[in-house]
PDB file of C-alpha atoms in Angstrom:
ATOM      1  CA  MET A 208     -12.341  15.640 -27.468  1.00  0.00           C
ATOM      2  CA  SER A 209     -12.048  11.972 -28.497  1.00  0.00           C
ATOM      3  CA  GLN A 210     -14.951   9.547 -28.116  1.00  0.00           C
ATOM      4  CA  VAL A 211     -13.072   7.646 -25.393  1.00  0.00           C
ATOM      5  CA  THR A 212     -12.449  10.881 -23.463  1.00  0.00           C
ATOM      6  CA  LYS A 213     -16.121  11.793 -23.768  1.00  0.00           C
ATOM      7  CA  LEU A 214     -17.149   8.398 -22.411  1.00  0.00           C
ATOM      8  CA  LYS A 215     -14.761   8.689 -19.464  1.00  0.00           C
ATOM      9  CA  THR A 216     -16.182  12.127 -18.712  1.00  0.00           C
ATOM     10  CA  VAL A 217     -19.701  10.652 -18.723  1.00  0.00           C
ATOM     11  CA  GLN A 218     -18.525   7.880 -16.420  1.00  0.00           C
ATOM     12  CA  CYS A 219     -16.999  10.245 -13.858  1.00  0.00           C
ATOM     13  CA  ALA A 220     -19.539  13.083 -14.028  1.00  0.00           C
ATOM     14  CA  PRO A 221     -22.183  11.751 -11.579  1.00  0.00           C
ATOM     15  CA  PHE A 222     -19.668  11.200  -8.777  1.00  0.00           C
ATOM     16  CA  LEU A 223     -18.017  14.567  -9.416  1.00  0.00           C
ATOM     17  CA  THR A 224     -21.401  16.292  -9.199  1.00  0.00           C
ATOM     18  CA  PHE A 225     -22.226  14.507  -5.951  1.00  0.00           C
ATOM     19  CA  LEU A 226     -18.822  15.176  -4.386  1.00  0.00           C
ATOM     20  CA  ALA A 227     -18.744  18.851  -5.374  1.00  0.00           C
ATOM     21  CA  GLY A 228     -22.214  19.385  -3.950  1.00  0.00           C
ATOM     22  CA  VAL A 229     -21.184  17.985  -0.572  1.00  0.00           C
ATOM     23  CA  VAL A 230     -17.823  19.788  -0.488  1.00  0.00           C
ATOM     24  CA  ASP A 231     -19.258  23.169  -1.488  1.00  0.00           C
ATOM     25  CA  ALA A 232     -21.990  22.928   1.137  1.00  0.00           C
ATOM     26  CA  THR A 233     -19.808  21.582   3.945  1.00  0.00           C
ATOM     27  CA  ILE A 234     -16.160  22.580   4.189  1.00  0.00           C
ATOM     28  CA  PHE A 235     -15.254  24.829   1.304  1.00  0.00           C
ATOM     29  CA  ASN A 236     -13.514  28.019   2.424  1.00  0.00           C
ATOM     30  CA  GLU A 237     -10.930  30.476   1.209  1.00  0.00           C
ATOM     31  CA  SER A 238      -7.901  28.291   1.956  1.00  0.00           C
ATOM     32  CA  LYS A 239      -6.718  25.701  -0.556  1.00  0.00           C
ATOM     33  CA  LEU A 240      -8.079  22.250   0.249  1.00  0.00           C
ATOM     34  CA  LYS A 241      -5.709  19.295   0.297  1.00  0.00           C
ATOM     35  CA  VAL A 242      -7.120  16.216  -1.431  1.00  0.00           C
ATOM     36  CA  LEU A 243      -5.896  12.612  -1.438  1.00  0.00           C
ATOM     37  CA  GLU A 244      -7.336  10.245  -4.035  1.00  0.00           C
ATOM     38  CA  VAL A 245      -6.809   6.538  -3.376  1.00  0.00           C
ATOM     39  CA  GLY A 246      -6.879   4.160  -6.345  1.00  0.00           C
ATOM     40  CA  CYS A 247      -6.779   6.869  -8.999  1.00  0.00           C
ATOM     41  CA  GLY A 248      -6.061   4.476 -11.875  1.00  0.00           C
ATOM     42  CA  PRO A 249      -5.124   6.406 -15.044  1.00  0.00           C
ATOM     43  CA  GLY A 250      -6.294   9.666 -13.487  1.00  0.00           C
ATOM     44  CA  ASP A 251      -9.563  10.277 -15.336  1.00  0.00           C
ATOM     45  CA  PHE A 252     -11.513  11.436 -12.284  1.00  0.00           C
ATOM     46  CA  THR A 253      -8.470  13.204 -10.840  1.00  0.00           C
ATOM     47  CA  VAL A 254      -8.091  15.443 -13.863  1.00  0.00           C
ATOM     48  CA  LEU A 255     -11.815  16.294 -13.943  1.00  0.00           C
ATOM     49  CA  LEU A 256     -11.724  17.177 -10.246  1.00  0.00           C
ATOM     50  CA  LYS A 257      -8.737  19.468 -10.768  1.00  0.00           C
ATOM     51  CA  GLU A 258     -10.395  21.106 -13.787  1.00  0.00           C
ATOM     52  CA  HIS A 259     -13.488  21.748 -11.678  1.00  0.00           C
ATOM     53  CA  TYR A 260     -11.738  23.366  -8.699  1.00  0.00           C
ATOM     54  CA  ARG A 261      -8.511  24.518 -10.366  1.00  0.00           C
ATOM     55  CA  ASP A 262      -6.287  26.398  -7.882  1.00  0.00           C
ATOM     56  CA  LEU A 263      -8.755  25.963  -5.022  1.00  0.00           C
ATOM     57  CA  ILE A 264      -7.444  22.455  -4.325  1.00  0.00           C
ATOM     58  CA  SER A 265      -4.178  20.542  -4.377  1.00  0.00           C
ATOM     59  CA  ILE A 266      -4.360  16.840  -5.230  1.00  0.00           C
ATOM     60  CA  THR A 267      -2.160  13.887  -4.383  1.00  0.00           C
ATOM     61  CA  ALA A 268      -3.355  10.745  -6.173  1.00  0.00           C
ATOM     62  CA  ILE A 269      -2.023   7.246  -5.510  1.00  0.00           C
ATOM     63  CA  ASP A 270      -2.324   3.885  -7.236  1.00  0.00           C
ATOM     64  CA  PRO A 271      -0.134   0.766  -7.037  1.00  0.00           C
ATOM     65  CA  ASN A 272      -0.200   0.183 -10.803  1.00  0.00           C
ATOM     66  CA  GLU A 273       2.868   1.720 -12.440  1.00  0.00           C
ATOM     67  CA  SER A 274       1.409   1.844 -15.952  1.00  0.00           C
ATOM     68  CA  ASP A 275      -1.715   3.642 -14.722  1.00  0.00           C
ATOM     69  CA  ILE A 276       0.366   6.242 -12.917  1.00  0.00           C
ATOM     70  CA  LYS A 277       2.495   6.733 -16.025  1.00  0.00           C
ATOM     71  CA  GLU A 278      -0.663   7.339 -18.087  1.00  0.00           C
ATOM     72  CA  ALA A 279      -2.075   9.676 -15.437  1.00  0.00           C
ATOM     73  CA  ARG A 280       1.075  11.782 -15.347  1.00  0.00           C
ATOM     74  CA  ALA A 281       1.085  12.099 -19.133  1.00  0.00           C
ATOM     75  CA  LYS A 282      -2.515  13.311 -19.355  1.00  0.00           C
ATOM     76  CA  SER A 283      -2.163  15.737 -16.416  1.00  0.00           C
ATOM     77  CA  GLU A 284       1.045  17.504 -17.358  1.00  0.00           C
ATOM     78  CA  GLY A 285       0.980  21.103 -16.208  1.00  0.00           C
ATOM     79  CA  THR A 286      -1.946  20.658 -13.792  1.00  0.00           C
ATOM     80  CA  GLY A 287       0.134  20.402 -10.617  1.00  0.00           C
ATOM     81  CA  ILE A 288      -1.403  17.053  -9.627  1.00  0.00           C
ATOM     82  CA  SER A 289       1.017  14.779  -7.779  1.00  0.00           C
ATOM     83  CA  PHE A 290       0.645  11.130  -8.871  1.00  0.00           C
ATOM     84  CA  GLU A 291       2.473   8.522  -6.775  1.00  0.00           C
ATOM     85  CA  ILE A 292       2.886   4.753  -7.037  1.00  0.00           C
ATOM     86  CA  ALA A 293       1.508   3.573  -3.700  1.00  0.00           C
ATOM     87  CA  ASP A 294      -1.497   2.012  -2.034  1.00  0.00           C
ATOM     88  CA  ILE A 295      -3.306   3.081   1.124  1.00  0.00           C
ATOM     89  CA  PHE A 296      -1.321   0.598   3.205  1.00  0.00           C
ATOM     90  CA  ASN A 297       2.183   1.794   2.307  1.00  0.00           C
ATOM     91  CA  PHE A 298       1.449   5.460   1.612  1.00  0.00           C
ATOM     92  CA  LYS A 299       3.301   7.710   4.024  1.00  0.00           C
ATOM     93  CA  SER A 300       2.763  11.440   4.303  1.00  0.00           C
ATOM     94  CA  ASP A 301       3.212  14.212   6.825  1.00  0.00           C
ATOM     95  CA  THR A 302       0.312  16.028   5.152  1.00  0.00           C
ATOM     96  CA  ILE A 303      -3.117  15.919   6.760  1.00  0.00           C
ATOM     97  CA  TYR A 304      -5.805  15.997   4.080  1.00  0.00           C
ATOM     98  CA  ASP A 305      -9.124  17.830   4.059  1.00  0.00           C
ATOM     99  CA  ILE A 306     -10.677  15.328   1.653  1.00  0.00           C
ATOM    100  CA  ILE A 307      -9.867  11.664   1.008  1.00  0.00           C
ATOM    101  CA  ILE A 308     -11.487   9.945  -1.969  1.00  0.00           C
ATOM    102  CA  PHE A 309     -11.632   6.232  -2.766  1.00  0.00           C
ATOM    103  CA  THR A 310     -12.676   6.086  -6.437  1.00  0.00           C
ATOM    104  CA  LYS A 311     -14.073   2.568  -6.888  1.00  0.00           C
ATOM    105  CA  SER A 312     -11.014   1.265  -5.045  1.00  0.00           C
ATOM    106  CA  LEU A 313     -11.938   0.533  -1.450  1.00  0.00           C
ATOM    107  CA  HIS A 314     -13.150  -2.992  -2.273  1.00  0.00           C
ATOM    108  CA  HIS A 315      -9.554  -3.739  -3.331  1.00  0.00           C
ATOM    109  CA  CYS A 316      -8.124  -2.405  -0.056  1.00  0.00           C
ATOM    110  CA  VAL A 317      -8.231  -5.604   1.965  1.00  0.00           C
ATOM    111  CA  PRO A 318      -8.276  -5.727   4.928  1.00  0.00           C
ATOM    112  CA  VAL A 319     -10.598  -2.725   4.859  1.00  0.00           C
ATOM    113  CA  ASP A 320     -10.183  -1.980   8.565  1.00  0.00           C
ATOM    114  CA  LYS A 321      -6.440  -1.381   8.093  1.00  0.00           C
ATOM    115  CA  ALA A 322      -7.138   0.800   5.062  1.00  0.00           C
ATOM    116  CA  MET A 323      -9.547   2.863   7.170  1.00  0.00           C
ATOM    117  CA  ASP A 324      -6.972   3.090   9.980  1.00  0.00           C
ATOM    118  CA  ASN A 325      -4.563   4.869   7.646  1.00  0.00           C
ATOM    119  CA  ALA A 326      -7.273   6.974   5.996  1.00  0.00           C
ATOM    120  CA  TYR A 327      -8.521   8.104   9.411  1.00  0.00           C
ATOM    121  CA  ARG A 328      -4.979   9.066  10.427  1.00  0.00           C
ATOM    122  CA  LEU A 329      -4.470  11.074   7.223  1.00  0.00           C
ATOM    123  CA  LEU A 330      -7.800  12.920   7.403  1.00  0.00           C
ATOM    124  CA  ASN A 331      -8.102  16.345   8.994  1.00  0.00           C
ATOM    125  CA  ASP A 332     -10.543  16.904  11.859  1.00  0.00           C
ATOM    126  CA  GLY A 333     -13.790  17.907  10.202  1.00  0.00           C
ATOM    127  CA  GLY A 334     -12.575  16.548   6.880  1.00  0.00           C
ATOM    128  CA  LEU A 335     -14.566  14.472   4.418  1.00  0.00           C
ATOM    129  CA  LEU A 336     -14.057  10.914   3.247  1.00  0.00           C
ATOM    130  CA  PHE A 337     -15.769   9.773   0.045  1.00  0.00           C
ATOM    131  CA  ALA A 338     -15.973   6.188  -1.192  1.00  0.00           C
ATOM    132  CA  GLU A 339     -17.510   5.597  -4.607  1.00  0.00           C
ATOM    133  CA  GLU A 340     -18.118   1.887  -4.486  1.00  0.00           C
ATOM    134  CA  ILE A 341     -19.478  -1.076  -6.411  1.00  0.00           C
ATOM    135  CA  ASP A 342     -22.197  -3.226  -4.902  1.00  0.00           C
ATOM    136  CA  PHE A 343     -21.312  -6.518  -6.594  1.00  0.00           C
ATOM    137  CA  ASP A 344     -24.376  -8.247  -5.168  1.00  0.00           C
ATOM    138  CA  SER A 345     -26.851  -5.602  -6.328  1.00  0.00           C
ATOM    139  CA  PRO A 346     -27.917  -7.196  -9.658  1.00  0.00           C
ATOM    140  CA  ASP A 347     -29.676 -10.577  -9.563  1.00  0.00           C
ATOM    141  CA  ASP A 348     -29.104 -13.370 -12.092  1.00  0.00           C
ATOM    142  CA  ARG A 349     -31.926 -12.168 -14.340  1.00  0.00           C
ATOM    143  CA  SER A 350     -30.436  -8.672 -14.501  1.00  0.00           C
ATOM    144  CA  LEU A 351     -26.960 -10.021 -15.229  1.00  0.00           C
ATOM    145  CA  GLN A 352     -28.268 -12.250 -18.026  1.00  0.00           C
ATOM    146  CA  TRP A 353     -30.164  -9.306 -19.537  1.00  0.00           C
ATOM    147  CA  PHE A 354     -27.021  -7.168 -19.391  1.00  0.00           C
ATOM    148  CA  PHE A 355     -24.608  -9.652 -20.940  1.00  0.00           C
ATOM    149  CA  ASP A 356     -27.070 -10.693 -23.661  1.00  0.00           C
ATOM    150  CA  ARG A 357     -26.981  -7.082 -24.825  1.00  0.00           C
ATOM    151  CA  ILE A 358     -23.234  -6.753 -24.364  1.00  0.00           C
ATOM    152  CA  ASP A 359     -22.721  -9.800 -26.602  1.00  0.00           C
ATOM    153  CA  LEU A 360     -24.982  -8.368 -29.313  1.00  0.00           C
ATOM    154  CA  LEU A 361     -23.186  -5.017 -29.257  1.00  0.00           C
ATOM    155  CA  TYR A 362     -19.795  -6.719 -29.307  1.00  0.00           C
ATOM    156  CA  CYS A 363     -20.760  -8.856 -32.316  1.00  0.00           C
ATOM    157  CA  ALA A 364     -21.950  -5.708 -34.073  1.00  0.00           C
ATOM    158  CA  GLY A 365     -18.529  -4.118 -33.575  1.00  0.00           C
ATOM    159  CA  ALA A 366     -19.791  -1.438 -31.198  1.00  0.00           C
ATOM    160  CA  PHE A 367     -16.949  -1.906 -28.713  1.00  0.00           C
ATOM    161  CA  ALA A 368     -13.200  -1.668 -28.909  1.00  0.00           C
ATOM    162  CA  GLU A 369     -11.385  -5.000 -28.958  1.00  0.00           C
ATOM    163  CA  ALA A 370     -10.225  -6.278 -25.583  1.00  0.00           C
ATOM    164  CA  GLN A 371      -6.491  -5.944 -25.073  1.00  0.00           C
ATOM    165  CA  PRO A 372      -4.376  -9.128 -24.770  1.00  0.00           C
ATOM    166  CA  ILE A 373      -3.905  -9.974 -21.096  1.00  0.00           C
ATOM    167  CA  THR A 374      -0.366 -10.213 -19.735  1.00  0.00           C
ATOM    168  CA  GLU A 375       1.218 -10.264 -16.286  1.00  0.00           C
ATOM    169  CA  THR A 376       1.488  -6.470 -16.385  1.00  0.00           C
ATOM    170  CA  SER A 377      -2.112  -5.838 -17.500  1.00  0.00           C
ATOM    171  CA  ASN A 378      -4.019  -3.486 -15.247  1.00  0.00           C
ATOM    172  CA  HIS A 379      -7.235  -4.325 -13.430  1.00  0.00           C
ATOM    173  CA  ARG A 380      -9.390  -2.487 -15.977  1.00  0.00           C
ATOM    174  CA  ASP A 381      -8.094  -4.479 -18.970  1.00  0.00           C
ATOM    175  CA  LYS A 382      -8.502  -7.762 -17.106  1.00  0.00           C
ATOM    176  CA  MET A 383     -12.079  -6.808 -16.186  1.00  0.00           C
ATOM    177  CA  ILE A 384     -12.946  -5.993 -19.808  1.00  0.00           C
ATOM    178  CA  ALA A 385     -11.433  -9.238 -21.103  1.00  0.00           C
ATOM    179  CA  LYS A 386     -13.535 -11.251 -18.651  1.00  0.00           C
ATOM    180  CA  ALA A 387     -16.711  -9.380 -19.528  1.00  0.00           C
ATOM    181  CA  PHE A 388     -16.262 -10.182 -23.237  1.00  0.00           C
ATOM    182  CA  ASN A 389     -15.460 -13.854 -22.606  1.00  0.00           C
ATOM    183  CA  LYS A 390     -18.700 -15.705 -23.416  1.00  0.00           C
ATOM    184  CA  SER A 391     -17.238 -19.030 -22.264  1.00  0.00           C
ATOM    185  CA  LEU A 392     -17.444 -17.834 -18.647  1.00  0.00           C
ATOM    186  CA  SER A 393     -20.561 -17.831 -16.487  1.00  0.00           C
ATOM    187  CA  ILE A 394     -22.412 -14.559 -16.053  1.00  0.00           C
ATOM    188  CA  HIS A 395     -21.163 -14.415 -12.458  1.00  0.00           C
ATOM    189  CA  ASP A 396     -17.521 -14.703 -13.495  1.00  0.00           C
ATOM    190  CA  ARG A 397     -18.052 -12.155 -16.250  1.00  0.00           C
ATOM    191  CA  TRP A 398     -19.653  -9.753 -13.775  1.00  0.00           C
ATOM    192  CA  LEU A 399     -16.456  -8.129 -12.450  1.00  0.00           C
ATOM    193  CA  ASN A 400     -15.295 -11.539 -11.189  1.00  0.00           C
ATOM    194  CA  LYS A 401     -17.600 -11.030  -8.247  1.00  0.00           C
ATOM    195  CA  HIS A 402     -16.756 -14.268  -6.458  1.00  0.00           C
ATOM    196  CA  ARG A 403     -13.113 -13.374  -5.887  1.00  0.00           C
ATOM    197  CA  HIS A 404     -12.370 -13.816  -2.210  1.00  0.00           C
ATOM    198  CA  ASP A 405      -9.889 -10.936  -2.096  1.00  0.00           C
ATOM    199  CA  LEU A 406     -12.538  -8.256  -2.703  1.00  0.00           C
ATOM    200  CA  ALA A 407     -14.288  -6.582   0.214  1.00  0.00           C
ATOM    201  CA  THR A 408     -18.074  -6.786   0.259  1.00  0.00           C
ATOM    202  CA  MET A 409     -20.339  -3.753   0.474  1.00  0.00           C
ATOM    203  CA  LYS A 410     -21.512  -4.969   3.883  1.00  0.00           C
ATOM    204  CA  SER A 411     -17.968  -5.048   5.293  1.00  0.00           C
ATOM    205  CA  ILE A 412     -17.145  -1.663   3.757  1.00  0.00           C
ATOM    206  CA  LYS A 413     -20.191  -0.013   5.316  1.00  0.00           C
ATOM    207  CA  SER A 414     -19.634  -1.508   8.759  1.00  0.00           C
ATOM    208  CA  THR A 415     -15.922  -0.593   8.760  1.00  0.00           C
ATOM    209  CA  ILE A 416     -16.545   3.024   7.779  1.00  0.00           C
ATOM    210  CA  GLU A 417     -19.251   3.355  10.445  1.00  0.00           C
ATOM    211  CA  HIS A 418     -16.925   1.839  13.040  1.00  0.00           C
ATOM    212  CA  HIS A 419     -14.167   4.353  12.314  1.00  0.00           C
ATOM    213  CA  PHE A 420     -16.226   7.500  11.831  1.00  0.00           C
ATOM    214  CA  GLY A 421     -19.360   6.808  13.849  1.00  0.00           C
ATOM    215  CA  GLU A 422     -22.702   5.744  12.422  1.00  0.00           C
ATOM    216  CA  GLY A 423     -24.149   9.228  12.848  1.00  0.00           C
ATOM    217  CA  ASN A 424     -21.356  10.749  10.737  1.00  0.00           C
ATOM    218  CA  VAL A 425     -21.798   8.433   7.752  1.00  0.00           C
ATOM    219  CA  GLN A 426     -24.204   8.837   4.845  1.00  0.00           C
ATOM    220  CA  PHE A 427     -24.819   6.231   2.159  1.00  0.00           C
ATOM    221  CA  SER A 428     -26.409   7.810  -0.890  1.00  0.00           C
ATOM    222  CA  TYR A 429     -27.778   4.913  -2.947  1.00  0.00           C
ATOM    223  CA  SER A 430     -26.989   1.447  -4.237  1.00  0.00           C
ATOM    224  CA  ALA A 431     -27.133   0.646  -7.951  1.00  0.00           C
ATOM    225  CA  PRO A 432     -25.566  -1.753 -10.469  1.00  0.00           C
ATOM    226  CA  PHE A 433     -22.395  -0.772 -12.256  1.00  0.00           C
ATOM    227  CA  PHE A 434     -23.901  -1.362 -15.707  1.00  0.00           C
ATOM    228  CA  TYR A 435     -23.581   2.119 -17.195  1.00  0.00           C
ATOM    229  CA  GLN A 436     -19.994   2.500 -16.014  1.00  0.00           C
ATOM    230  CA  MET A 437     -19.035  -0.861 -17.479  1.00  0.00           C
ATOM    231  CA  LEU A 438     -20.327   0.354 -20.840  1.00  0.00           C
ATOM    232  CA  THR A 439     -17.989   3.345 -20.700  1.00  0.00           C
ATOM    233  CA  HIS A 440     -15.093   1.034 -19.845  1.00  0.00           C
ATOM    234  CA  PHE A 441     -15.832  -0.998 -22.980  1.00  0.00           C
ATOM    235  CA  GLY A 442     -15.491   2.093 -25.188  1.00  0.00           C
TER     236      GLY A 442
END
């Protein structure tokens, strides 16, 4: 296993552990569960999920980025995972899913209420919806400065892979990494470009999910900075 693969496994492991614990205790039965992953990117979490449950689940994973889907298909050959170029707004399916997963993608699905409309329609009665999300406002300025001071030292020491040149076809992940390494930007702009107006806030995500599924049916586990996952992105 390459170092990059190991890092991606570390990045995805906590969410996989959480999700599997809920699924196994709630809805798992003898029939094969149908899973829809929204915003799968290059398929890192998708492949780990399939390896964990094997033939007990079938997975359809969607992402609007063509290069990410191409990479996901290459790394998942022979697994039976269906990767499609689509987003939650234009995805059409006659299948009703037992589990729908937004893997750090729901903040991109603006307007969130329309994204939840389609997710609600696609979810089976008694099904589960998971949203692994980023609370952009969680770290304060002092925490961000502490983080990027250490990122800059590690980068100067050659501890990270070089950022890829940014082009019109660059995916979100490469653009995020390039910004994080750009010391000419403010810490706020380096921090996942948090002031972009086209990203949904954690507050709006929570309220929208509660509106669609009922406050009593929604559980929020915890809120934490994205620091450790950014480190795995940097390689």
